[in-house]
Every structure is written in C-alpha cells, then in structure tokens.
Tab-separated table of C-alpha atoms and ligand atoms in Angstrom:
chain	number	residue	atom	x	y	z
M	15	MET	CA	-186.407	-117.763	-73.347
M	16	ASN	CA	-190.276	-117.336	-73.982
M	17	LEU	CA	-192.857	-120.503	-74.645
M	18	LEU	CA	-193.926	-120.084	-78.267
M	19	SER	CA	-197.476	-121.169	-79.514
M	20	VAL	CA	-197.283	-123.817	-82.022
M	21	HIS	CA	-199.476	-121.602	-83.753
M	22	GLU	CA	-196.585	-118.411	-83.294
M	23	ALA	CA	-194.107	-120.998	-84.175
M	24	GLN	CA	-195.485	-121.926	-87.586
M	25	GLU	CA	-196.607	-118.098	-88.366
M	26	ARG	CA	-192.777	-117.230	-87.661
M	27	ILE	CA	-191.770	-120.214	-90.003
M	28	LEU	CA	-193.776	-119.399	-93.161
M	29	SER	CA	-192.937	-115.688	-93.938
M	30	HIS	CA	-189.839	-117.267	-94.384
M	31	PHE	CA	-191.530	-119.207	-96.975
M	32	LYS	CA	-191.975	-118.373	-101.026
M	33	PRO	CA	-192.974	-120.546	-103.351
M	34	VAL	CA	-189.701	-121.384	-106.082
M	35	GLU	CA	-189.851	-121.017	-109.754
M	36	ALA	CA	-192.386	-122.499	-112.362
M	37	GLU	CA	-190.638	-124.576	-115.008
M	38	THR	CA	-193.099	-126.505	-118.079
M	39	LEU	CA	-193.562	-130.175	-118.196
M	40	PRO	CA	-195.210	-132.833	-120.610
M	41	LEU	CA	-198.090	-133.468	-118.648
M	42	THR	CA	-197.101	-137.337	-118.461
M	43	VAL	CA	-194.569	-136.958	-115.637
M	44	CYS	CA	-197.157	-134.001	-113.407
M	45	ALA	CA	-198.503	-136.454	-111.055
M	46	GLY	CA	-198.679	-135.132	-107.759
M	47	ARG	CA	-197.451	-131.816	-108.994
M	48	VAL	CA	-198.223	-128.114	-108.382
M	49	LEU	CA	-200.460	-126.552	-110.668
M	50	ALA	CA	-198.486	-123.263	-111.395
M	51	THR	CA	-201.273	-121.856	-113.333
M	52	ASP	CA	-205.159	-121.948	-113.479
M	53	ILE	CA	-206.660	-123.707	-116.140
M	54	ILE	CA	-209.654	-122.834	-118.401
M	55	SER	CA	-211.956	-125.162	-120.190
M	56	SER	CA	-212.715	-125.630	-123.650
M	57	ASP	CA	-216.529	-127.127	-124.216
M	58	LEU	CA	-216.999	-130.453	-122.897
M	59	PRO	CA	-218.098	-132.681	-124.105
M	60	LEU	CA	-216.789	-130.974	-127.423
M	61	PHE	CA	-219.504	-132.542	-129.915
M	62	ASP	CA	-223.255	-133.833	-128.578
M	63	ASN	CA	-222.399	-137.338	-128.912
M	64	SER	CA	-224.153	-140.749	-127.682
M	65	SER	CA	-224.678	-141.686	-123.592
M	66	MET	CA	-225.624	-145.074	-125.096
M	67	ASP	CA	-225.660	-147.860	-127.739
M	68	GLY	CA	-228.195	-147.553	-129.822
M	69	PHE	CA	-230.649	-145.669	-132.774
M	70	ALA	CA	-230.112	-141.604	-133.107
M	71	VAL	CA	-234.177	-140.485	-133.712
M	72	MET	CA	-235.966	-138.299	-133.720
M	73	ALA	CA	-238.482	-137.832	-130.206
M	74	GLY	CA	-241.835	-137.093	-132.240
M	75	ASP	CA	-241.743	-140.371	-134.276
M	76	LEU	CA	-241.702	-142.657	-131.320
M	77	VAL	CA	-244.296	-141.155	-129.657
M	78	ASN	CA	-246.595	-143.859	-129.691
M	79	ALA	CA	-244.341	-146.524	-130.116
M	80	THR	CA	-244.583	-149.482	-126.792
M	81	PRO	CA	-243.625	-152.856	-126.904
M	82	ALA	CA	-247.199	-154.675	-128.005
M	83	SER	CA	-247.233	-151.825	-130.818
M	84	PRO	CA	-243.878	-151.340	-131.850
M	85	LEU	CA	-242.670	-148.965	-134.625
M	86	THR	CA	-240.505	-149.493	-137.323
M	87	LEU	CA	-237.909	-146.786	-138.738
M	88	ARG	CA	-235.353	-147.122	-141.944
M	89	VAL	CA	-231.917	-147.012	-140.591
M	90	VAL	CA	-229.544	-144.963	-142.646
M	91	ALA	CA	-226.782	-144.813	-141.199
M	92	ASP	CA	-223.906	-146.347	-138.798
M	93	ILE	CA	-222.468	-144.106	-136.876
M	94	PRO	CA	-219.272	-145.380	-134.922
M	95	ALA	CA	-217.297	-143.128	-131.793
M	96	GLY	CA	-214.617	-141.246	-134.127
M	97	SER	CA	-216.697	-141.359	-137.172
M	98	ALA	CA	-218.157	-137.475	-137.973
M	99	PRO	CA	-222.102	-138.816	-139.765
M	100	ASP	CA	-223.198	-135.776	-142.700
M	101	ILE	CA	-226.252	-137.081	-142.829
M	102	ILE	CA	-229.432	-135.092	-141.688
M	103	LEU	CA	-232.483	-137.577	-140.114
M	104	ALA	CA	-235.721	-136.932	-141.430
M	105	HIS	CA	-239.168	-138.510	-139.991
M	106	GLY	CA	-238.997	-142.224	-140.294
M	107	GLN	CA	-235.441	-142.589	-140.071
M	108	ALA	CA	-232.820	-143.232	-137.375
M	109	ALA	CA	-228.834	-144.208	-137.653
M	110	ARG	CA	-227.464	-146.833	-135.859
M	111	ILE	CA	-225.053	-145.186	-133.128
M	112	MET	CA	-222.470	-146.560	-130.185
M	113	THR	CA	-221.653	-144.595	-126.932
M	114	GLY	CA	-218.931	-141.343	-127.652
M	115	ALA	CA	-220.763	-141.406	-131.275
M	116	PRO	CA	-221.290	-138.149	-132.514
M	117	ILE	CA	-225.319	-137.117	-132.867
M	118	PRO	CA	-226.396	-136.965	-136.597
M	119	LYS	CA	-228.448	-133.551	-137.277
M	120	GLY	CA	-232.029	-133.896	-137.168
M	121	ALA	CA	-232.023	-136.295	-134.163
M	122	ASP	CA	-233.281	-134.885	-131.221
M	123	ALA	CA	-232.796	-138.375	-128.893
M	124	VAL	CA	-230.470	-141.587	-128.603
M	125	LEU	CA	-233.020	-144.850	-127.970
M	126	MET	CA	-231.487	-147.832	-126.256
M	127	VAL	CA	-230.130	-150.442	-128.251
M	128	GLU	CA	-232.331	-152.520	-125.275
M	129	ASP	CA	-235.468	-150.864	-126.871
M	130	THR	CA	-235.463	-152.331	-130.262
M	131	ASP	CA	-235.270	-155.772	-132.137
M	132	PHE	CA	-231.551	-155.513	-132.682
M	133	HIS	CA	-229.909	-156.670	-129.587
M	134	ASN	CA	-226.476	-157.757	-131.559
M	135	ARG	CA	-223.454	-155.164	-130.183
M	136	ASN	CA	-220.863	-157.125	-131.607
M	137	ALA	CA	-217.658	-154.246	-132.937
M	138	GLY	CA	-218.082	-155.206	-136.676
M	139	THR	CA	-221.731	-155.760	-136.562
M	140	ALA	CA	-223.395	-154.130	-140.038
M	141	ALA	CA	-226.283	-151.928	-138.772
M	142	PRO	CA	-229.421	-153.877	-139.615
M	143	ALA	CA	-231.595	-151.685	-142.596
M	144	THR	CA	-234.381	-151.131	-140.240
M	145	VAL	CA	-235.164	-151.405	-136.856
M	146	LYS	CA	-238.402	-151.478	-134.640
M	147	ALA	CA	-238.607	-149.059	-131.580
M	148	PHE	CA	-240.844	-151.060	-128.660
M	149	LYS	CA	-240.687	-147.476	-126.831
M	150	SER	CA	-240.961	-143.828	-126.279
M	151	VAL	CA	-237.477	-141.132	-125.850
M	152	LYS	CA	-238.108	-138.330	-124.011
M	153	THR	CA	-236.022	-135.276	-126.314
M	154	GLY	CA	-232.743	-134.957	-125.092
M	155	GLU	CA	-232.999	-138.693	-124.354
M	156	ASN	CA	-229.424	-140.115	-123.455
M	157	ILE	CA	-227.312	-137.013	-125.479
M	158	ARG	CA	-224.281	-135.991	-123.774
M	159	THR	CA	-224.850	-132.158	-124.755
M	160	ARG	CA	-222.370	-129.945	-125.921
M	161	GLY	CA	-220.595	-128.206	-123.152
M	162	MET	CA	-222.766	-130.181	-120.335
M	163	ASP	CA	-220.114	-131.407	-118.597
M	164	ALA	CA	-217.832	-127.728	-118.257
M	165	ASN	CA	-218.306	-124.499	-120.492
M	166	ALA	CA	-215.418	-122.829	-122.587
M	167	GLY	CA	-214.128	-120.218	-120.354
M	168	GLN	CA	-215.016	-121.539	-117.306
M	169	LYS	CA	-211.857	-122.069	-114.786
M	170	ILE	CA	-211.858	-125.396	-114.013
M	171	LEU	CA	-208.392	-126.178	-112.235
M	172	PHE	CA	-206.074	-123.360	-110.466
M	173	THR	CA	-202.899	-122.563	-109.295
M	174	GLY	CA	-201.389	-124.144	-106.378
M	175	SER	CA	-203.384	-126.922	-106.594
M	176	ARG	CA	-201.543	-130.605	-105.851
M	177	LEU	CA	-202.524	-132.305	-109.760
M	178	ARG	CA	-204.751	-135.774	-108.324
M	179	ALA	CA	-204.852	-138.902	-111.359
M	180	GLN	CA	-208.698	-136.442	-111.887
M	181	ASP	CA	-207.103	-133.786	-112.721
M	182	LEU	CA	-204.562	-135.263	-114.955
M	183	GLY	CA	-206.522	-137.237	-117.401
M	184	LEU	CA	-209.139	-133.384	-117.089
M	185	LEU	CA	-206.336	-131.171	-118.946
M	186	ALA	CA	-205.715	-134.490	-121.135
M	187	MET	CA	-209.433	-134.478	-122.622
M	188	LEU	CA	-208.737	-130.374	-122.987
M	189	GLY	CA	-205.955	-130.703	-125.349
M	190	VAL	CA	-203.126	-129.718	-122.275
M	191	SER	CA	-200.340	-131.525	-123.900
M	192	HIS	CA	-197.448	-129.533	-121.484
M	193	LEU	CA	-198.332	-127.365	-118.133
M	194	SER	CA	-196.753	-124.205	-115.930
M	195	VAL	CA	-195.898	-126.155	-112.830
M	196	TYR	CA	-193.733	-125.784	-110.290
M	197	ARG	CA	-190.835	-127.245	-109.862
M	198	LYS	CA	-189.926	-130.199	-107.434
M	199	PRO	CA	-188.273	-127.548	-103.558
M	200	LYS	CA	-185.397	-129.205	-102.605
M	201	ALA	CA	-184.494	-130.004	-99.202
M	202	ALA	CA	-181.300	-130.693	-97.790
M	203	LEU	CA	-181.482	-133.559	-94.860
M	204	LEU	CA	-178.908	-133.994	-91.648
M	205	SER	CA	-178.911	-136.388	-89.208
M	206	SER	CA	-175.649	-134.684	-86.181
M	207	GLY	CA	-175.092	-136.453	-83.055
M	208	ASP	CA	-171.696	-138.799	-82.972
M	209	GLU	CA	-173.928	-141.815	-81.086
M	210	LEU	CA	-175.443	-142.331	-84.682
M	211	MET	CA	-174.239	-145.090	-87.582
M	212	PRO	CA	-174.854	-145.767	-90.592
M	213	VAL	CA	-178.042	-148.204	-90.957
M	214	GLU	CA	-175.563	-150.337	-92.416
M	215	SER	CA	-172.543	-150.286	-89.927
M	216	GLN	CA	-172.110	-152.885	-86.704
M	217	LEU	CA	-172.911	-149.991	-83.611
M	218	LYS	CA	-170.226	-150.613	-80.978
M	219	PRO	CA	-171.115	-149.931	-77.418
M	220	GLY	CA	-172.503	-146.432	-77.074
M	221	GLN	CA	-173.523	-145.679	-81.201
M	222	ILE	CA	-177.216	-146.344	-82.379
M	223	HIS	CA	-178.529	-146.330	-86.036
M	224	ASP	CA	-179.482	-142.682	-87.730
M	225	SER	CA	-183.382	-143.997	-88.144
M	226	ASN	CA	-184.248	-140.018	-87.751
M	227	SER	CA	-182.420	-139.660	-91.906
M	228	TYR	CA	-184.543	-142.512	-93.020
M	229	THR	CA	-188.126	-141.034	-91.466
M	230	LEU	CA	-187.658	-137.018	-92.709
M	231	SER	CA	-186.573	-138.810	-96.587
M	232	ALA	CA	-189.717	-140.703	-97.007
M	233	LEU	CA	-191.587	-137.572	-95.101
M	234	ILE	CA	-189.708	-134.909	-97.383
M	235	ALA	CA	-190.707	-137.017	-100.775
M	236	GLN	CA	-194.485	-137.736	-100.058
M	237	ALA	CA	-194.095	-134.022	-99.388
M	238	GLY	CA	-193.471	-133.337	-102.752
M	239	CYS	CA	-189.564	-131.907	-101.967
M	240	GLU	CA	-186.894	-134.201	-103.615
M	241	VAL	CA	-184.132	-135.130	-100.386
M	242	LEU	CA	-180.648	-133.799	-101.089
M	243	SER	CA	-178.916	-136.727	-98.085
M	244	LEU	CA	-176.282	-135.082	-96.515
M	245	GLY	CA	-176.004	-138.691	-93.766
M	246	ILE	CA	-174.369	-137.581	-90.497
M	247	ALA	CA	-172.311	-134.956	-89.010
M	248	PRO	CA	-170.750	-135.846	-86.207
M	249	ASP	CA	-170.709	-133.273	-83.280
M	250	GLU	CA	-167.532	-130.937	-84.886
M	251	LYS	CA	-167.536	-128.232	-86.284
M	252	ASP	CA	-166.314	-128.526	-89.306
M	253	ALA	CA	-167.620	-131.220	-90.315
M	254	ILE	CA	-170.990	-129.712	-90.336
M	255	GLN	CA	-169.864	-126.919	-91.789
M	256	SER	CA	-169.179	-128.898	-94.911
M	257	LEU	CA	-172.376	-130.343	-94.944
M	258	PHE	CA	-174.015	-127.107	-94.826
M	259	ASP	CA	-171.768	-126.036	-97.704
M	260	ARG	CA	-172.928	-128.527	-99.521
M	261	ALA	CA	-176.471	-128.613	-99.589
M	262	ILE	CA	-175.918	-124.246	-101.031
M	263	ALA	CA	-173.594	-126.046	-103.318
M	264	MET	CA	-176.468	-128.692	-103.692
M	265	GLN	CA	-178.586	-125.479	-104.166
M	266	ALA	CA	-181.130	-126.659	-101.777
M	267	ASP	CA	-184.426	-124.658	-100.756
M	268	LEU	CA	-184.367	-126.017	-97.133
M	269	ILE	CA	-181.982	-127.422	-94.636
M	270	ILE	CA	-183.213	-129.853	-92.016
M	271	SER	CA	-181.293	-131.485	-89.727
M	272	SER	CA	-182.560	-133.266	-86.665
M	273	ALA	CA	-181.054	-133.429	-83.101
M	274	GLY	CA	-178.414	-130.802	-81.566
M	275	VAL	CA	-181.150	-128.843	-80.540
M	276	SER	CA	-181.886	-129.412	-77.537
M	277	VAL	CA	-181.148	-127.176	-74.283
M	278	GLY	CA	-177.453	-128.536	-73.240
M	279	ALA	CA	-177.028	-130.382	-76.736
M	280	LEU	CA	-173.646	-129.147	-77.874
M	281	ASP	CA	-174.381	-126.473	-80.067
M	282	TYR	CA	-172.595	-126.861	-82.756
M	283	ILE	CA	-174.966	-126.278	-85.293
M	284	LYS	CA	-175.643	-122.791	-83.987
M	285	GLU	CA	-172.067	-121.879	-84.332
M	286	VAL	CA	-171.372	-123.512	-88.147
M	287	VAL	CA	-174.929	-121.272	-88.555
M	288	GLU	CA	-173.981	-117.684	-87.361
M	289	SER	CA	-170.405	-118.368	-89.286
M	290	ASN	CA	-173.259	-117.676	-91.854
M	291	GLY	CA	-176.352	-116.538	-91.313
M	292	LYS	CA	-178.604	-115.703	-88.205
M	293	LEU	CA	-179.875	-118.895	-85.938
M	294	ASP	CA	-183.147	-118.572	-83.534
M	295	PHE	CA	-183.400	-121.135	-80.731
M	296	TRP	CA	-187.087	-121.546	-80.123
M	297	ARG	CA	-189.542	-123.744	-77.193
M	298	VAL	CA	-192.703	-124.697	-78.397
M	299	ASN	CA	-195.244	-124.777	-75.722
M	300	MET	CA	-195.665	-128.437	-77.772
M	301	ARG	CA	-195.230	-132.599	-76.853
M	302	PRO	CA	-193.027	-133.607	-78.185
M	303	GLY	CA	-191.120	-131.977	-79.543
M	304	LYS	CA	-189.870	-128.273	-77.674
M	305	PRO	CA	-187.133	-127.117	-79.005
M	306	LEU	CA	-187.149	-125.847	-81.898
M	307	ALA	CA	-183.819	-124.186	-83.922
M	308	PHE	CA	-185.011	-121.960	-87.163
M	309	GLY	CA	-182.745	-119.521	-89.117
M	310	ASP	CA	-181.129	-119.604	-92.467
M	311	TYR	CA	-177.674	-120.819	-93.161
M	312	GLY	CA	-175.926	-118.289	-96.995
M	313	GLY	CA	-179.431	-117.676	-97.387
M	314	VAL	CA	-181.020	-121.150	-97.244
M	315	PRO	CA	-183.778	-121.658	-93.856
M	316	PHE	CA	-182.729	-123.783	-91.620
M	317	MET	CA	-184.939	-126.136	-89.666
M	318	GLY	CA	-183.718	-127.585	-86.852
M	319	LEU	CA	-186.079	-130.308	-85.274
M	320	PRO	CA	-185.125	-132.461	-82.265
M	321	GLY	CA	-183.544	-135.708	-81.934
M	322	ASN	CA	-185.691	-138.186	-80.734
M	323	PRO	CA	-187.811	-139.938	-83.234
M	324	VAL	CA	-191.068	-139.625	-82.418
M	325	SER	CA	-190.000	-135.535	-81.562
M	326	ALA	CA	-188.478	-135.066	-84.861
M	327	PHE	CA	-191.582	-136.897	-86.479
M	328	VAL	CA	-194.149	-134.560	-85.332
M	329	GLY	CA	-191.816	-131.812	-85.789
M	330	PHE	CA	-191.596	-131.744	-89.539
M	331	GLU	CA	-195.754	-132.754	-89.329
M	332	VAL	CA	-196.674	-129.372	-87.803
M	333	PHE	CA	-193.189	-127.041	-89.286
M	334	ALA	CA	-191.587	-129.335	-92.174
M	335	ARG	CA	-194.634	-129.945	-94.310
M	336	PRO	CA	-195.740	-126.694	-94.504
M	337	ALA	CA	-193.200	-124.455	-94.729
M	338	ILE	CA	-192.394	-127.791	-97.496
M	339	GLY	CA	-196.246	-127.165	-98.921
M	340	GLN	CA	-195.486	-123.422	-99.031
M	341	LEU	CA	-191.353	-123.671	-100.827
M	342	ALA	CA	-194.073	-126.104	-103.231
M	343	GLY	CA	-196.789	-123.465	-104.063
M	344	LEU	CA	-199.604	-124.795	-102.449
M	345	LYS	CA	-202.164	-122.495	-101.766
M	346	THR	CA	-203.635	-125.228	-99.074
M	347	VAL	CA	-200.373	-125.398	-96.489
M	348	THR	CA	-202.529	-126.705	-93.465
M	349	ARG	CA	-203.925	-129.562	-92.260
M	350	THR	CA	-207.450	-130.300	-92.170
M	351	ALA	CA	-208.245	-132.667	-89.265
M	352	VAL	CA	-211.059	-135.487	-88.458
M	353	ARG	CA	-213.431	-135.035	-85.118
M	354	VAL	CA	-213.007	-138.551	-83.272
M	355	ARG	CA	-214.108	-139.285	-80.004
M	356	LEU	CA	-211.885	-140.726	-77.450
M	357	ALA	CA	-212.213	-144.491	-75.985
M	358	GLU	CA	-210.285	-144.249	-73.233
M	359	ALA	CA	-209.090	-140.634	-70.639
M	360	ILE	CA	-205.814	-138.521	-71.154
M	361	GLU	CA	-204.024	-137.273	-69.186
M	362	SER	CA	-201.366	-134.071	-71.025
M	363	ASP	CA	-199.768	-131.235	-69.106
M	364	GLY	CA	-201.208	-128.762	-70.922
M	365	ARG	CA	-198.148	-127.828	-73.897
M	366	GLU	CA	-199.830	-128.723	-77.492
M	367	SER	CA	-199.670	-132.378	-77.619
M	368	TYR	CA	-199.479	-134.665	-80.361
M	369	LEU	CA	-199.973	-138.175	-79.156
M	370	ARG	CA	-200.035	-141.615	-81.543
M	371	ALA	CA	-203.243	-142.888	-81.749
M	372	ILE	CA	-205.076	-145.494	-83.687
M	373	ILE	CA	-208.393	-144.760	-84.617
M	374	GLU	CA	-210.922	-146.378	-85.545
M	375	GLU	CA	-214.219	-146.689	-86.731
M	376	ARG	CA	-217.488	-148.208	-84.505
M	377	THR	CA	-220.928	-147.863	-85.903
M	378	GLY	CA	-220.217	-144.500	-88.016
M	379	THR	CA	-217.754	-143.214	-85.328
M	380	LEU	CA	-214.769	-142.658	-85.149
M	381	PHE	CA	-212.822	-143.354	-82.032
M	382	ALA	CA	-209.870	-142.902	-80.429
M	383	LYS	CA	-207.207	-144.828	-78.489
M	384	LEU	CA	-203.759	-143.804	-77.726
M	385	THR	CA	-200.536	-146.557	-79.036
M	386	GLY	CA	-198.340	-147.253	-75.163
M	387	HIS	CA	-195.876	-144.981	-73.850
M	388	GLN	CA	-195.731	-141.728	-75.363
M	389	GLY	CA	-192.056	-141.985	-74.813
M	390	SER	CA	-190.326	-139.224	-77.684
M	391	GLY	CA	-187.783	-141.851	-78.355
M	392	ASN	CA	-190.569	-144.816	-78.767
M	393	LEU	CA	-190.879	-145.120	-82.176
M	394	LEU	CA	-192.924	-148.136	-82.297
M	395	SER	CA	-194.817	-146.734	-80.505
M	396	LEU	CA	-195.793	-144.332	-83.488
M	397	VAL	CA	-196.053	-146.826	-85.632
M	398	GLN	CA	-198.805	-148.605	-84.073
M	399	ALA	CA	-200.109	-145.433	-84.491
M	400	ASN	CA	-202.779	-144.343	-87.545
M	401	ALA	CA	-203.376	-140.616	-86.209
M	402	LEU	CA	-202.376	-137.952	-84.424
M	403	LEU	CA	-204.348	-137.423	-81.185
M	404	ILE	CA	-204.230	-133.186	-80.688
M	405	VAL	CA	-204.786	-132.314	-77.475
M	406	PRO	CA	-205.367	-128.091	-77.178
M	407	ALA	CA	-202.335	-125.867	-75.133
M	408	GLY	CA	-203.709	-125.559	-71.758
M	409	VAL	CA	-205.244	-128.455	-71.628
M	410	LYS	CA	-204.125	-130.923	-68.622
M	411	SER	CA	-207.083	-133.629	-68.972
M	412	LEU	CA	-209.806	-134.970	-71.547
M	413	PRO	CA	-212.231	-136.977	-70.078
M	414	ILE	CA	-213.769	-140.618	-71.955
M	415	SER	CA	-215.772	-139.848	-75.001
M	416	GLY	CA	-214.948	-136.143	-74.891
M	417	GLN	CA	-214.336	-135.123	-79.133
M	418	ALA	CA	-210.437	-134.066	-79.792
M	419	ASP	CA	-209.577	-133.371	-82.576
M	420	ALA	CA	-207.353	-135.827	-85.111
M	421	TRP	CA	-204.642	-136.087	-88.152
M	422	ILE	CA	-204.912	-139.098	-89.778
M	423	LEU	CA	-201.080	-140.920	-91.090
D	517	AMP	P1	-180.257	-134.488	-78.559
D	517	AMP	O1	-181.305	-133.879	-79.111
D	517	AMP	O2	-178.562	-134.573	-79.571
D	517	AMP	O3	-179.842	-134.554	-77.505
D	517	AMP	O4	-181.211	-135.950	-79.579
D	517	AMP	C1	-182.023	-136.396	-78.683
D	517	AMP	C2	-181.956	-138.121	-78.681
D	517	AMP	O5	-182.251	-137.753	-79.906
D	517	AMP	C3	-181.174	-138.559	-78.390
D	517	AMP	O6	-181.057	-139.922	-77.456
D	517	AMP	C4	-180.586	-138.947	-79.629
D	517	AMP	O7	-179.539	-140.530	-79.469
D	517	AMP	C5	-181.480	-139.734	-80.260
D	517	AMP	N1	-181.248	-138.687	-82.335
D	517	AMP	C6	-180.582	-138.022	-82.484
D	517	AMP	N2	-180.976	-138.081	-83.211
D	517	AMP	C7	-181.413	-138.757	-84.070
D	517	AMP	C8	-181.406	-139.868	-85.042
D	517	AMP	N3	-180.760	-138.603	-86.413
D	517	AMP	N4	-181.470	-141.305	-84.648
D	517	AMP	C9	-182.406	-141.566	-83.700
D	517	AMP	N5	-181.997	-141.104	-82.569
D	517	AMP	C10	-181.985	-140.261	-82.830
D	518	MG	MG1	-177.222	-135.618	-80.441
C-alpha cells in the first residue's frame, strides 16, 4: 500500500460528493443553511429617507444660518417613520422628520434637531409651528438616498454560502419570506469495538466508554449535518451489517464510523462494506490518523475514521468536514488557516502533522505552544487546545519563533 498525501486523499474523497437537493423554507428557519440560489437585490433603501431626527429643509434656504443669526422656517408637516408625506416643500418651509421617514418632495437636506431651537424628541410631541435653524446644511446632508446601499439587479448573496444573521436580515429587507436552501445532509454515525460501552454503563475490566460518538456527533452537527446515531457495533459481522443497513434505510447521505480500520484490527467493517459495495484502505501521510477507510455501502459514501479519540477528531476535520461541506452545497469547503509564530521548537516525523496547540495573542502576534504529549489517545491534550498546528509533510523540525499555519478550533 502506498502512502497518500493528505491532499490526494482529500481530493479522492471530495470527488464522491455532490450537493444534496434544495428545498424551499421560511426565512425564520434558514439560519446556518446553505443558499441554493443567488439573490438579486432591489433598491436599498427603497426610498430616500432621513438618517436623523430633525427637519427636512431646502439647503439653499439656510446658507446664512449661524448660531448668532438663526433663520426661522415655517413647519408645514410632521413626518414620523412609517408615513408617506404628500406635501411639496416650498422655500421658507420645513417639515419635522424622524429617522427613517421618507423625505418630502422639495426638500434636499435634513437639519439635525440639535441644530435647531426645538429639542423635544419625545414621541407624541406636536411639531412646532416654526423652527429656528442655527446652522446651514449641505445638499443631501442626512439623507439616505434610494439605492445607496444596493442597486436593483445587483447580486448580493450567492449560491453556496452559509446564511449568517446579517444575511437573513438583508433578505428580510428585500421581503424574501421563503428561500431555496440545500436540505440538511444526514450522516449516520457508528462506533465499533467490543471494548466500547455506552456512557451510562458501569465498566467491566477492559471496557471503556464510547467517547468518539459524542465528539463526532457534535462535530457533524456543527458542520450543519443531521446526525443519525447508530450507536456501537460490536466486532461482529452481522451486527455491523445491520447497522449499515439501518443507515441505508434512514437515507443517510454519508456513513461515518470510527475504529476498526487500523492494520491488524479485525476488519469486519471491510467484510461488511464489501458485501454491498467497495472499500479502500488508505495509509495517509499524516499524524495522527494514518489509517483511513473510504468506500461506499449500497451507493452511500462510507468513511472509516481511526479509533483513537484524537485521530478520529483530526480525521473528521481533515476529511469529513470538507465532504459534509460539499454535500451541504457549500462553495468553499477548504478551511482558512491563520499564520502563527512558534513559542517553542517543534519536532515532527515528516508526516503532515496536526498538533494540539494553544494560541495566544501577545502584542498583535499569535504565538503557539503545544498542549503536552501528542499521543493520539490523549483527548485531554485536545481539550486544552484551541487550535491545531499544522506541520507540513517533509518537515521534521521547526525552530522557536518559526512560523506555521494553524486551524482555530
Ligand atoms: P482500533 O482502530 O479499533 O484499533 O482502535 C484504536 C483505539 O481507539 C483503541 O484504543 C480503541 O479502544 C480506541 N477507540 C476505538 N473506538 C473508540 C470510541 N468510540 N471511543 C473511544 N475510544 C475508542
Ligand atoms: Mg477496535
């Protein structure tokens, strides 16, 4: 078996995933969903409106207004937000106006209430009959003009982007009440091994709690995917087979297992998968998590992550998260790394290494140090970490103060 680079393994995996179908949902449930359509804007804002509480005026009327010699205007209208003024302002006139209210015809600026003799901003206060202006205003001052934020026809959100809070707000501004988004993919998850017991169980000698189910379920959910929990498969062919069949019956888009893929491990998984599909065992030039199984069962992609808790986590981040991203319809599935400076010298073994690290900012620079021994069963070292430090393949040591990429966790 030859050694695959991390990149080669990722490419092979991603070639088996395409986006799931789209569905139309109310905007209220679309947070975190992936857009399945581009969004074209209408004019935003939709009408010229005031950005201040004050008085809509003709800028030309106030050219000579100063605190020492204020100019008096006649207030001919009161325009609260939500109203539609039908007046046309003439010279010498003003209209009291609230933030967000439409600019009346004839007006070309808004004088802030602070620059007048009328300071009462309480809702419900009647507008004054006249107002003294203590300042001049520029044409257009304090007016948000129609289309100044976005133009009709402008593409403002794109297929394949995950919807954030501000995106939803913008869609609501446009009056988009329903949206085409990709449905949530479903990942079936199982742990495998005779030593594994559910978290509620009293352990007998030699047994351990199944922790990977908890770590991986949370990661899958975080990646925007529904989790179909299949529980623990004992090292026994029929039991494994029935869990895989359950995944198919539940219409999983992806089956993820942990353990049972290391060389020497009893490979019941291989037997089961190959009875109804295809399975490749790869040795990936990475650490932790060299062994990786990938194939399909009944036409559903299957990913066998290593069993050691840290390896399962790193394997998920490196291989499963991008695959889920592609299923979910995300346009970009590669992760952005940050550049960090090393607070200690680091030894590696030439494999592409994902080391547990703590990143701290000191005077504008991010410094990384490791969280203790990097055994792939040492989950505490991952709990103490806030980043994975990436040492590239072929590099055996990095000096103190050297630089490296890191993924923030
Ligand atoms: P294996 O890949 O089956 O050789 O497992 C490698 C190591 O990971 C062994 O020490 C297993 O006990 C451990 N392991 C496997 N699955 C899990 C799991 N779901 N939770 C915690 N540890 C596990
Ligand atoms: Mg095992």
